[in-house]
CSV table of C-alpha atoms in Angstrom, one decimal:
chain,number,residue,atom,x,y,z
A,178,ASP,CA,0.0,0.0,0.0
A,179,VAL,CA,1.1,3.3,-0.7
A,180,TRP,CA,0.1,7.0,0.4
A,181,ILE,CA,0.9,10.5,-0.9
A,182,VAL,CA,2.0,12.6,2.1
A,183,GLY,CA,3.4,16.0,3.3
A,184,GLY,CA,4.2,19.2,1.5
A,185,TRP,CA,2.3,17.9,-2.2
A,186,VAL,CA,-0.9,17.2,-0.2
A,187,ARG,CA,-0.9,20.4,1.7
A,188,ASP,CA,-0.1,22.4,-1.8
A,189,ARG,CA,-2.8,20.8,-3.6
A,190,MET,CA,-5.5,21.2,-1.1
A,191,ILE,CA,-4.8,25.0,-1.6
A,192,GLY,CA,-4.8,24.8,-5.5
A,193,LYS,CA,-0.9,25.3,-5.7
A,194,ASP,CA,1.4,23.0,-8.1
A,195,SER,CA,4.3,21.1,-6.3
A,196,GLN,CA,7.0,19.5,-8.1
A,197,ASP,CA,8.1,17.3,-4.9
A,198,ILE,CA,6.1,14.2,-3.9
A,199,ASP,CA,6.7,12.1,-0.8
A,200,LEU,CA,5.2,8.7,-0.1
A,201,ALA,CA,4.4,6.6,2.8
A,202,THR,CA,4.1,2.9,2.4
A,203,ASN,CA,3.8,-0.3,4.8
A,204,LEU,CA,6.7,-2.0,3.0
A,205,ILE,CA,10.1,-1.9,5.0
A,206,PRO,CA,13.1,-0.1,3.6
A,207,SER,CA,14.7,-3.6,2.4
A,208,GLU,CA,11.1,-4.4,0.6
A,209,ILE,CA,11.2,-1.1,-1.2
A,210,LYS,CA,14.7,-1.9,-2.1
A,211,SER,CA,14.1,-5.0,-3.7
A,212,THR,CA,11.2,-3.7,-5.6
A,213,PHE,CA,13.3,-0.9,-6.8
A,214,PRO,CA,17.0,-1.8,-7.1
A,215,ARG,CA,18.1,1.6,-8.0
A,216,SER,CA,17.1,2.9,-4.8
A,217,ILE,CA,19.2,4.7,-2.4
A,218,MET,CA,19.1,4.0,1.5
A,219,VAL,CA,19.3,7.6,2.7
A,220,GLY,CA,18.0,6.9,6.0
A,221,GLU,CA,17.2,3.3,6.4
A,222,ASP,CA,16.9,3.1,10.3
A,223,PHE,CA,14.3,6.0,10.2
A,224,GLY,CA,12.5,3.8,7.3
A,225,THR,CA,13.2,6.8,4.5
A,226,VAL,CA,14.6,5.3,0.8
A,227,LEU,CA,15.2,7.5,-2.0
A,228,VAL,CA,13.5,5.3,-4.9
A,229,ARG,CA,14.7,5.9,-8.4
A,230,VAL,CA,12.8,5.0,-11.4
A,231,GLU,CA,12.7,5.6,-15.1
A,232,ASP,CA,9.6,6.6,-17.0
A,233,SER,CA,8.4,5.1,-20.4
A,234,LYS,CA,10.6,8.0,-22.0
A,235,GLY,CA,13.8,7.1,-20.1
A,236,ARG,CA,13.7,10.0,-18.0
A,237,ASP,CA,14.7,9.7,-14.2
A,238,PHE,CA,12.3,10.1,-11.5
A,239,GLN,CA,12.8,10.1,-7.8
A,240,CYS,CA,10.9,10.5,-4.6
A,241,GLU,CA,11.3,9.7,-1.0
A,242,VAL,CA,9.5,6.9,0.4
A,243,THR,CA,9.2,6.4,4.1
A,244,THR,CA,7.9,3.2,5.7
A,245,LEU,CA,5.2,3.9,8.1
A,246,ARG,CA,6.2,4.3,11.5
A,247,LYS,CA,5.5,5.2,15.3
A,248,ASP,CA,8.4,7.0,16.9
A,249,GLY,CA,9.6,6.3,20.5
A,250,GLY,CA,10.6,8.9,22.9
A,251,TYR,CA,12.8,12.0,22.2
A,252,THR,CA,15.6,11.9,25.0
A,253,ASP,CA,17.7,14.4,23.3
A,254,GLY,CA,15.0,16.8,21.8
A,255,ARG,CA,16.4,16.2,18.2
A,256,ARG,CA,15.3,12.6,16.9
A,257,PRO,CA,13.2,9.7,18.1
A,258,ASP,CA,15.1,7.4,20.4
A,259,ASN,CA,13.6,4.3,18.5
A,260,VAL,CA,11.5,3.8,15.3
A,261,THR,CA,8.9,1.0,15.1
A,262,PHE,CA,7.7,0.5,11.7
A,263,GLY,CA,3.8,0.0,11.3
A,264,ASN,CA,0.9,-0.5,8.9
A,265,ASP,CA,-1.7,2.0,10.0
A,266,ILE,CA,-1.5,5.2,8.1
A,267,ALA,CA,-3.5,7.3,11.0
A,268,GLU,CA,-0.8,6.2,13.5
A,269,ASP,CA,1.7,7.7,11.0
A,270,LEU,CA,-0.1,10.8,10.6
A,271,ALA,CA,-0.6,11.2,14.2
A,272,ARG,CA,3.1,11.6,14.8
A,273,ARG,CA,3.7,14.4,12.4
A,274,ASP,CA,4.2,18.0,13.4
A,275,PHE,CA,1.6,20.3,12.1
A,276,THR,CA,-1.8,19.6,11.1
A,277,ILE,CA,-1.4,21.0,7.7
A,278,ASN,CA,1.5,18.6,7.3
A,279,ALA,CA,-0.7,15.6,8.4
A,280,MET,CA,-2.6,14.6,5.5
A,281,ALA,CA,-2.6,12.0,2.9
A,282,ILE,CA,-4.0,10.8,-0.1
A,283,GLU,CA,-4.7,7.3,-0.7
A,284,PRO,CA,-5.1,6.2,-4.6
A,285,MET,CA,-8.2,5.0,-5.2
A,286,LYS,CA,-6.9,3.5,-8.6
A,287,GLY,CA,-3.6,3.1,-10.2
A,288,LEU,CA,-2.5,6.4,-10.8
A,289,VAL,CA,0.0,5.7,-13.6
A,290,GLY,CA,-1.7,6.0,-16.9
A,291,GLU,CA,-5.3,7.1,-15.4
A,292,GLU,CA,-7.1,9.8,-17.3
A,293,SER,CA,-8.5,11.2,-14.3
A,294,PRO,CA,-6.5,10.1,-11.4
A,295,SER,CA,-8.5,9.8,-8.1
A,296,GLY,CA,-7.8,9.4,-4.6
A,297,LYS,CA,-9.2,9.4,-1.1
A,298,LEU,CA,-8.0,12.3,1.6
A,299,ILE,CA,-7.2,11.1,5.1
A,300,ASP,CA,-7.3,14.0,7.5
A,301,LEU,CA,-7.2,13.2,11.0
A,302,ASP,CA,-10.1,14.7,12.5
A,303,GLY,CA,-10.5,17.1,9.7
A,304,LYS,CA,-8.2,19.6,11.3
A,305,GLY,CA,-5.6,19.6,8.5
A,306,VAL,CA,-8.7,20.9,5.8
A,307,LYS,CA,-10.0,23.1,8.5
A,308,ASP,CA,-6.6,25.0,9.5
A,309,LEU,CA,-5.8,25.4,5.8
A,310,GLU,CA,-9.0,27.2,5.1
A,311,SER,CA,-8.9,29.6,8.2
A,312,GLY,CA,-5.0,30.0,8.1
A,313,LEU,CA,-4.1,28.7,11.4
A,314,LEU,CA,-1.1,26.9,12.3
A,315,ARG,CA,-1.4,24.4,15.1
A,316,THR,CA,0.2,21.2,16.1
A,317,VAL,CA,-0.7,17.6,16.0
A,318,GLY,CA,-1.7,16.9,19.6
A,319,GLN,CA,-0.3,18.9,22.4
A,320,ALA,CA,1.7,21.9,21.1
A,321,GLU,CA,4.0,21.5,24.2
A,322,GLU,CA,4.8,18.0,23.9
A,323,ARG,CA,5.5,18.4,19.7
A,324,ILE,CA,7.9,21.3,20.6
A,325,ARG,CA,9.8,19.3,23.1
A,326,GLU,CA,10.1,16.5,20.9
A,327,ASP,CA,12.0,18.2,18.3
A,328,GLY,CA,13.2,22.0,18.9
A,329,LEU,CA,13.7,22.4,15.0
A,330,ARG,CA,10.1,22.4,14.9
A,331,MET,CA,10.0,26.1,16.6
A,332,VAL,CA,11.9,27.3,13.6
A,333,ARG,CA,9.8,25.2,10.9
A,334,ALA,CA,6.5,26.7,12.5
A,335,PHE,CA,7.7,30.0,11.1
A,336,ARG,CA,8.5,28.8,7.8
A,337,PHE,CA,4.8,27.5,7.5
A,338,LEU,CA,3.4,31.0,8.2
A,339,ASP,CA,4.1,31.7,4.6
A,340,LEU,CA,1.2,32.2,2.7
A,341,GLY,CA,3.1,34.0,-0.7
A,342,GLU,CA,0.8,36.4,-1.9
A,343,GLY,CA,-1.9,35.8,0.7
A,344,GLY,CA,0.2,36.9,3.5
A,345,LEU,CA,0.4,34.8,6.6
A,346,ARG,CA,-0.9,32.3,8.7
A,347,GLU,CA,-1.6,32.6,12.4
A,348,PHE,CA,-0.1,30.6,15.1
A,349,ASP,CA,-2.6,28.8,17.5
A,350,SER,CA,-2.2,30.4,20.8
A,351,GLU,CA,-1.0,27.2,22.7
A,352,LEU,CA,1.6,26.7,19.8
A,353,SER,CA,2.9,30.5,20.4
A,354,ILE,CA,3.1,30.0,24.1
A,355,ALA,CA,4.9,26.5,23.4
A,356,ILE,CA,7.6,28.2,21.4
A,357,SER,CA,8.2,31.1,23.8
A,358,SER,CA,8.5,28.8,26.7
A,359,ASN,CA,10.8,26.3,25.0
A,360,LEU,CA,13.6,28.6,23.5
A,361,SER,CA,16.5,26.8,25.2
A,362,MET,CA,15.3,23.6,23.0
A,363,LEU,CA,17.0,25.3,19.9
A,364,ARG,CA,20.3,24.5,21.9
A,365,LYS,CA,19.9,20.9,21.0
A,366,VAL,CA,19.3,21.5,17.6
A,367,SER,CA,22.3,21.2,15.1
A,368,LYS,CA,23.4,24.8,13.6
A,369,GLU,CA,23.4,23.2,9.9
A,370,ARG,CA,19.6,22.4,10.8
A,371,ILE,CA,18.7,25.8,11.9
A,372,TRP,CA,20.4,27.6,9.0
A,373,ASN,CA,18.8,25.3,6.6
A,374,GLU,CA,15.5,26.3,7.7
A,375,LEU,CA,16.4,29.9,8.3
A,376,GLN,CA,17.6,29.9,4.4
A,377,ARG,CA,13.9,28.9,3.4
A,378,ILE,CA,12.3,31.5,5.5
A,379,LEU,CA,14.6,34.2,4.3
A,380,SER,CA,13.6,33.0,0.7
A,381,CYS,CA,9.7,33.4,1.6
A,382,SER,CA,7.5,36.1,-0.1
A,383,ASN,CA,6.7,37.5,3.2
A,384,SER,CA,10.4,37.1,4.7
A,385,MET,CA,10.7,40.3,6.7
A,386,ARG,CA,7.1,39.8,8.3
A,387,ILE,CA,8.2,36.4,9.3
A,388,VAL,CA,11.3,37.4,11.0
A,389,GLU,CA,9.3,40.3,12.8
A,390,SER,CA,7.4,37.4,14.4
A,391,MET,CA,10.6,35.6,15.1
A,392,THR,CA,11.8,38.5,17.0
A,393,GLU,CA,8.9,38.9,18.9
A,394,HIS,CA,9.2,35.2,20.0
A,395,ARG,CA,12.8,35.8,20.8
A,396,ILE,CA,14.0,33.1,18.5
A,397,PHE,CA,17.1,35.3,17.4
A,398,GLU,CA,18.2,35.7,21.0
A,399,GLU,CA,19.1,32.0,20.8
A,400,ILE,CA,20.2,31.4,17.1
A,401,LEU,CA,21.8,34.8,16.7
A,402,PRO,CA,22.5,36.1,20.3
A,403,GLY,CA,24.2,39.5,20.5
A,404,ILE,CA,23.1,40.2,16.8
A,405,SER,CA,20.5,43.3,16.4
A,406,ILE,CA,17.9,42.3,14.0
A,407,ASN,CA,16.4,45.2,11.8
A,408,THR,CA,13.2,44.4,9.7
A,409,ASN,CA,12.5,47.9,8.6
A,410,THR,CA,13.6,47.1,4.8
A,411,GLU,CA,12.6,46.1,1.1
A,412,PRO,CA,13.3,42.4,1.3
A,413,SER,CA,14.8,40.6,-1.6
A,414,ASP,CA,14.4,37.1,-3.4
A,415,ASP,CA,18.0,36.2,-2.3
A,416,TYR,CA,18.5,34.5,1.5
A,417,ILE,CA,21.6,36.0,1.8
A,418,VAL,CA,20.8,39.5,0.7
A,419,ASN,CA,17.8,39.2,3.4
A,420,LEU,CA,20.4,38.0,5.9
A,421,ALA,CA,22.8,40.8,5.3
A,422,LEU,CA,19.6,43.4,5.5
A,423,ILE,CA,18.6,42.1,9.1
A,424,CYS,CA,21.8,42.3,10.4
A,425,ARG,CA,22.8,45.3,8.8
A,426,ASP,CA,22.9,47.6,12.3
A,427,GLU,CA,26.2,45.4,13.2
A,428,GLU,CA,29.0,47.8,13.8
A,429,SER,CA,31.8,45.7,12.9
A,430,ASP,CA,33.3,45.4,9.7
A,431,GLY,CA,31.9,43.0,7.1
A,432,ALA,CA,34.7,40.1,7.9
A,433,GLU,CA,34.4,40.2,11.6
A,434,MET,CA,30.2,40.2,11.4
A,435,SER,CA,30.4,37.3,8.7
A,436,ASP,CA,32.8,35.2,10.8
A,437,ARG,CA,30.7,35.7,13.7
A,438,ILE,CA,27.3,34.5,11.9
A,439,ALA,CA,29.0,31.8,10.0
A,440,SER,CA,30.1,30.1,13.3
A,441,LEU,CA,26.6,30.6,14.7
A,442,LEU,CA,24.9,29.4,11.6
A,443,ARG,CA,27.3,27.0,9.9
A,444,LEU,CA,27.2,29.5,6.6
A,445,SER,CA,29.5,28.1,3.7
A,446,ARG,CA,32.3,30.1,3.0
A,447,LYS,CA,30.9,31.3,-0.2
A,448,GLU,CA,27.7,32.6,1.9
A,449,SER,CA,30.1,34.1,4.6
A,450,SER,CA,32.2,35.7,1.8
A,451,ALA,CA,29.2,37.0,-0.1
A,452,LEU,CA,27.5,38.5,3.7
A,453,SER,CA,30.9,40.2,4.1
A,454,ASP,CA,30.9,41.9,1.0
A,455,LEU,CA,27.4,43.1,1.4
A,456,HIS,CA,27.9,44.1,4.9
A,457,GLU,CA,31.0,46.2,3.3
A,458,CYS,CA,28.7,47.5,0.5
A,459,GLY,CA,26.7,49.5,3.2
A,460,LYS,CA,29.3,52.0,3.5
A,461,ILE,CA,29.7,52.7,-0.2
A,462,ASP,CA,27.7,55.2,-2.3
A,463,LEU,CA,26.9,54.0,-5.7
A,464,ASP,CA,28.8,55.9,-8.2
A,465,PRO,CA,27.2,56.2,-11.6
A,466,SER,CA,30.1,57.5,-13.5
A,467,VAL,CA,30.9,55.3,-16.4
A,468,GLU,CA,34.6,54.3,-14.9
A,469,SER,CA,32.9,53.3,-11.8
A,470,VAL,CA,30.2,51.2,-13.5
A,471,ARG,CA,32.8,49.6,-16.0
A,472,ARG,CA,35.3,48.3,-13.0
A,473,PHE,CA,31.9,47.2,-11.3
A,474,SER,CA,31.0,45.0,-14.6
A,475,ALA,CA,34.4,43.8,-15.0
A,476,THR,CA,34.8,42.7,-11.1
A,477,LYS,CA,31.5,41.0,-10.2
A,478,SER,CA,29.6,38.2,-11.2
A,479,ASP,CA,26.1,38.6,-12.3
A,480,THR,CA,25.1,36.9,-9.0
A,481,GLN,CA,27.5,39.5,-7.0
A,482,LYS,CA,26.1,42.4,-9.2
A,483,SER,CA,22.2,41.4,-8.3
A,484,GLN,CA,23.0,40.8,-4.6
A,485,ILE,CA,24.5,44.2,-4.3
A,486,LEU,CA,22.1,46.2,-6.2
A,487,ASP,CA,19.2,44.3,-4.1
A,488,TYR,CA,21.1,45.2,-0.8
A,489,LYS,CA,21.5,48.8,-1.6
A,490,ARG,CA,17.6,49.1,-2.5
A,491,GLY,CA,16.9,47.2,0.5
A,492,LEU,CA,19.0,50.1,2.4
A,493,GLY,CA,16.8,52.7,0.7
A,494,ALA,CA,19.3,53.7,-1.7
A,495,ASP,CA,18.5,55.1,-5.2
A,496,THR,CA,19.9,52.8,-7.7
A,497,GLU,CA,18.2,53.8,-10.8
A,498,ASP,CA,21.2,56.1,-12.1
A,499,PHE,CA,23.6,53.4,-11.5
A,500,GLU,CA,21.6,50.6,-13.0
A,501,SER,CA,20.8,52.8,-16.2
A,502,GLU,CA,24.7,53.0,-16.9
A,503,LEU,CA,25.3,49.4,-16.1
A,504,GLU,CA,22.7,48.6,-18.5
A,505,LYS,CA,24.7,51.0,-21.1
A,506,ASN,CA,28.1,49.6,-20.3
A,507,SER,CA,27.7,45.9,-19.1
A,508,ASP,CA,29.4,44.7,-22.3
A,509,LEU,CA,33.0,45.4,-22.3
A,510,LYS,CA,34.5,45.2,-26.0
A,511,ALA,CA,37.5,43.1,-24.8
A,512,GLY,CA,35.6,41.5,-21.9
A,513,SER,CA,37.1,41.8,-18.4
A,514,GLU,CA,40.4,39.8,-18.8
A,515,PRO,CA,43.9,42.0,-19.4
A,516,LEU,CA,44.8,42.7,-23.1
A,517,VAL,CA,48.3,43.0,-22.3
A,518,ASP,CA,50.1,40.4,-19.8
A,519,GLY,CA,53.2,40.7,-17.6
A,520,SER,CA,55.7,39.3,-20.1
A,521,ARG,CA,54.5,41.8,-23.0
A,522,ILE,CA,54.8,44.7,-20.6
A,523,SER,CA,58.3,43.7,-19.6
A,524,GLU,CA,59.7,43.3,-23.2
A,525,ILE,CA,58.2,46.7,-24.0
A,526,THR,CA,59.4,48.7,-20.8
A,527,GLY,CA,62.4,46.5,-19.9
A,528,LEU,CA,61.2,46.3,-16.1
A,529,GLU,CA,62.1,43.1,-14.8
A,530,GLY,CA,59.5,40.8,-12.3
A,531,GLY,CA,58.8,42.7,-9.2
A,532,LYS,CA,56.4,44.9,-7.7
A,533,ARG,CA,56.6,47.9,-10.1
A,534,LEU,CA,55.9,45.6,-13.0
A,535,GLY,CA,52.8,43.9,-11.1
A,536,ARG,CA,51.3,47.3,-10.3
A,537,LEU,CA,51.9,48.6,-13.9
A,538,LYS,CA,50.0,45.4,-15.3
A,539,ASP,CA,47.2,46.2,-13.1
A,540,TRP,CA,46.9,50.1,-13.6
A,541,LEU,CA,47.0,49.0,-17.4
A,542,HIS,CA,44.3,46.5,-16.9
A,543,ARG,CA,42.2,49.1,-14.8
A,544,ILE,CA,42.3,51.9,-17.4
A,545,GLN,CA,41.7,49.4,-20.3
A,546,VAL,CA,38.4,48.7,-18.7
A,547,GLU,CA,37.6,52.1,-17.5
A,548,ARG,CA,37.9,53.3,-21.0
A,549,ASP,CA,36.6,50.1,-22.9
A,550,LEU,CA,39.8,49.9,-25.0
A,551,ALA,CA,39.5,46.9,-27.6
A,552,SER,CA,43.2,46.3,-28.5
A,553,GLU,CA,46.5,45.4,-27.2
A,554,GLU,CA,47.8,48.6,-29.4
A,555,GLU,CA,45.4,51.0,-27.6
A,556,VAL,CA,46.6,49.7,-24.0
A,557,VAL,CA,50.3,50.1,-24.8
A,558,GLU,CA,49.8,53.4,-26.0
A,559,LEU,CA,48.8,54.0,-22.4
A,560,LEU,CA,52.4,54.0,-21.1
A,561,ALA,CA,53.1,57.2,-23.0
A,562,GLU,CA,50.6,59.0,-20.9
A,563,PHE,CA,52.3,59.2,-17.6
A,564,ASP,CA,56.0,58.6,-15.8
A,565,TRP,CA,55.8,55.3,-15.1
A,566,LYS,CA,59.4,54.9,-14.8
A,567,ASN,CA,60.0,57.3,-11.9
A,568,SER,CA,56.4,58.1,-10.2
A,569,ASP,CA,55.7,56.1,-6.9
A,570,PHE,CA,54.0,52.8,-8.0
A,571,GLU,CA,52.3,52.1,-4.6
A,572,GLU,CA,50.1,55.1,-5.9
A,573,TRP,CA,48.7,53.3,-9.2
A,574,GLN,CA,45.5,51.9,-8.6
A,575,GLY,CA,44.5,48.1,-9.9
A,576,LEU,CA,41.2,46.9,-11.3
A,577,TYR,CA,38.6,46.8,-8.3
A,578,TRP,CA,35.3,48.2,-7.0
A,579,PRO,CA,34.4,50.7,-5.9
């Protein structure tokens, strides 16, 4: 037997398309593996298998399939002490976190190949549909018990507040109280799991309103202690930009702030670097001169450009003039790489390898970009414009932005 469970059911009930589908079955993991040999045992102890199959056109399809189960106690506040596999879908749904996630669809006929597939909705006490319709988020069973089982459910609860263009759901009063009174449970949850949930929250349509609610419930006092949270901003679609925006009141420099937050949330090196750069951009006025815009275009990736402009808009900066110039000057004739290398410059000037030659190469590259030069000859002609033999090379600026 098999049932469709989880977010796919929730989304279908509100008319939203969902690509990810999770299944529950009364087969145990070894039986699933024998039926679908290409499956990957991603969580065998907890009954979860990643089933991989090919469709009739040779395309790969995969989904998570989990054996019906009943969880034991949660002594560590993170995971069940033991798992017992079962056969009762109602018992399986009763162990889940929130009512809107505790529904299942039982196929009435074979779904594959059916022109009009049909199924029966299983909704314990009718609470899932009722809460979806009323915009209420509440736990399955006692809120205090559910939160104490797994502290991560506190953060997950805020993610499920998001209704996209429909605004936000509201917490059931018992759930709100259970969150506020069990904040210490978050210390038992891995920082990686918390960051994974926070990423998804910061990617929501209503991210800043959700962060406001998290602040009211004192969540950030536990996950980002000592960091001041500011939600008075225009949010981005990029979670790193939104993280930088809510932490923008930090007085430390970008590197110090990002190192601190990276240790608290386990950011990747790429995420930490982006956060540092964005925080530093808070001190920068966007210079819409053609030279500045061309340096920006040459030194930043498309992702970095988008993040920086989103961040500046979130801070209330007027980016219109800068973006207008960027649109006109984003494509450099010779691209962003130097037209003349160190060996060629050494050959022309007689300079041997060293700081003066290196700085001269960097300076020529900068001017090449700022003037949008297209040929090696044009770059070489720059050598006649200033006294590169006797001037202080420490004052020569290389290619960087701002």
